[in-house]
Amino acid sequence: MESLQMTSFPKVAEPHPEPEPYIEAEPKDSYKLAYIIHFLLGAGYLIPWNAFITAVDYFNYLYPTKHINKVFSVGYMSAAVAVLVALLSWSKSSRVQLPSVRTRMNMGQGLFILALMVAPVTDWIDHGSRTTAGSNVAFVVLVSMVMISGLADGLVGGSLVGATGELPGRYMQAVFAGNATAGLMVSILRVITKASLPHTQKGLRTSTQIYFVFSSLIVLLCVICTNVLDKLPVIRFYRNRKHANSPATHKSIEKNNFWEVVKKIRWLVASVFAVYAISLSIFPGYLSENVESAYFKDWYPIFLITTFNVGDFLGKCLTALYVPKGTRGTIWCSMGRVVFYPLFMGCIRGPKWMHSEVPVITLTMMLGVSNGYLTSVLMILAPKSVAFEESETVGIAMETFLIVGLVVGSAFGWLWNL
């Protein structure tokens, strides 16, 4: 028995189970602070554009012979698309690295504040306490500031949307919710400042100066939010995870050819182009210059622009109630919006009953609601129409054609003057 014990095989130690990899839990978004900041930043980069076009009564008083909002649209949108194209080309180059998102956004927001404050400062310098019209030099300075705002829009908007695309979807939803409320916020601010002072030339100028100062303060709040955002634990968590997975992500993006993806969603990019080309050819230029009201007087363009912004906001909210499963109906509706051209033309040269305020206001509300709803539906359905690894490229394609639609639409707005 002892010999058997001596020749027995030694016991083999049982293998220990491999420890499961540690997966860090997502930090809690305390007080929904990250969501609120994304909402404010989404509104903030559209505040300057809405601030310039909603003060149309003030600029029409200073420059009565200029086509204010049509000039603003072409200058602003052209500058914005130039920056987006430059950022897209720069991001594809491996020679020079782009500045950080926070740096780009701080630069853009600084340009926003500069542009917004130049408008009242130019007014003070150009004619002080006098009530004369603005000079040509002041108009050139103003248009230059509008174009600088367009450059800043491309810088801030492109950086914000790109960075938010790497976060959970709720933060992108917050950005677009902020977009939807920007025009509404500015319209309400303009109505309050205009209504709170006497309806005189001096009151108009003073109310507009206050209006631009408050708009600048909103952008200043966005500067603070931008610098707070990167310090939030939930944002740092996703940023760190992105850097850990960056090689694989970069490799998957390189495999996707931009134009091959565009070909797959050609009708969707054509639709988002059509939506914005039609909207921008009517809003804000036509609404501020080509129709008049003896009842509303200089309130009329402000009222129409506010009506469009309310409609756009409501249209974006409607996607919470219903989003179609297929794309065919949305594509047809987007193309079918060309019917707005003969309808709005009828408000100028059609029957006398169409020259009144009711048809114009009704059509403006319909234009805004359809713009907001179709934009949201197209942006929701487009990424679902391709493979998951191509969804980021789809987002870039949709944003690119949206901006091109803005530029083309702002140029088409001049056709109303023929």
XYZ file of N, CA, C and O in Angstrom, residues 29 36 55 65-66 78 106 110 112 154 193 232 243 246 248 252 303 318 323 327 333 352 362 371 382 384 397:
108
model
N -25.314 61.084 -15.445
C -25.395 62.482 -15.887
C -26.172 63.261 -14.833
O -27.384 63.437 -14.927
N -28.528 69.207 -20.881
C -28.890 70.633 -20.914
C -27.834 71.446 -21.661
O -28.160 72.330 -22.460
N -33.934 90.938 -36.918
C -33.863 92.397 -36.746
C -34.060 93.106 -38.075
O -33.538 94.206 -38.293
N -32.660 100.890 -49.130
C -32.497 100.515 -50.542
C -31.793 99.171 -50.727
O -31.598 98.736 -51.868
N -31.409 98.525 -49.641
C -30.676 97.252 -49.732
C -31.639 96.074 -49.538
O -32.636 96.172 -48.822
N -22.842 80.965 -47.690
C -21.637 80.698 -48.474
C -20.421 80.547 -47.564
O -19.585 79.653 -47.763
N -14.547 77.373 -29.049
C -14.253 78.651 -28.396
C -13.903 79.732 -29.422
O -14.310 80.897 -29.289
N -16.257 83.003 -30.010
C -15.651 84.329 -29.903
C -15.976 85.182 -31.120
O -16.273 86.384 -31.002
N -18.623 84.802 -32.989
C -20.047 85.124 -32.866
C -20.254 86.403 -32.055
O -20.991 87.306 -32.455
N -20.065 77.447 -39.310
C -19.460 76.220 -39.833
C -18.475 75.614 -38.857
O -18.406 74.391 -38.706
N -38.127 93.107 -26.825
C -37.326 94.342 -26.859
C -38.005 95.422 -27.696
O -37.957 96.608 -27.346
N -17.141 67.197 -17.412
C -18.179 66.335 -16.862
C -17.743 64.873 -16.957
O -17.252 64.430 -18.014
N -10.953 57.163 -27.611
C -9.513 57.089 -27.858
C -9.010 55.651 -27.760
O -8.110 55.248 -28.486
N -10.012 54.047 -31.088
C -9.824 54.868 -32.286
C -9.216 54.121 -33.469
O -9.615 54.350 -34.601
N -9.560 50.989 -34.535
C -10.579 50.186 -35.219
C -11.614 51.074 -35.879
O -12.068 50.825 -36.999
N -12.529 51.350 -39.945
C -13.842 51.084 -40.515
C -14.327 52.264 -41.343
O -14.999 52.103 -42.359
N -43.293 89.260 -37.510
C -44.376 88.307 -37.241
C -44.280 87.084 -38.152
O -44.470 85.949 -37.711
N -43.338 67.012 -33.984
C -44.268 66.003 -34.497
C -43.617 64.635 -34.678
O -44.305 63.609 -34.681
N -43.302 58.777 -37.015
C -42.228 58.742 -38.008
C -42.546 57.606 -38.972
O -42.708 56.462 -38.541
N -39.378 55.381 -46.789
C -38.874 56.692 -47.212
C -39.625 57.255 -48.419
O -39.504 58.447 -48.704
N -43.110 63.985 -50.564
C -43.518 65.213 -49.871
C -42.437 66.286 -49.959
O -42.742 67.474 -50.121
N -56.924 89.297 -55.602
C -56.802 90.299 -54.543
C -56.930 89.684 -53.149
O -56.256 90.121 -52.209
N -50.818 81.801 -43.192
C -51.135 80.363 -43.257
C -50.066 79.601 -44.040
O -49.583 78.542 -43.607
N -41.026 72.074 -43.153
C -39.558 72.125 -43.083
C -39.055 71.363 -41.859
O -38.146 70.525 -41.958
N -32.409 58.257 -42.712
C -31.217 58.063 -43.552
C -30.218 57.066 -42.961
O -29.782 56.138 -43.662
N -30.705 54.642 -41.034
C -31.292 53.306 -40.979
C -31.379 52.650 -42.354
O -31.731 51.484 -42.456
N -22.891 63.031 -45.280
C -23.520 63.296 -46.581
C -24.785 64.128 -46.424
O -24.997 65.097 -47.173
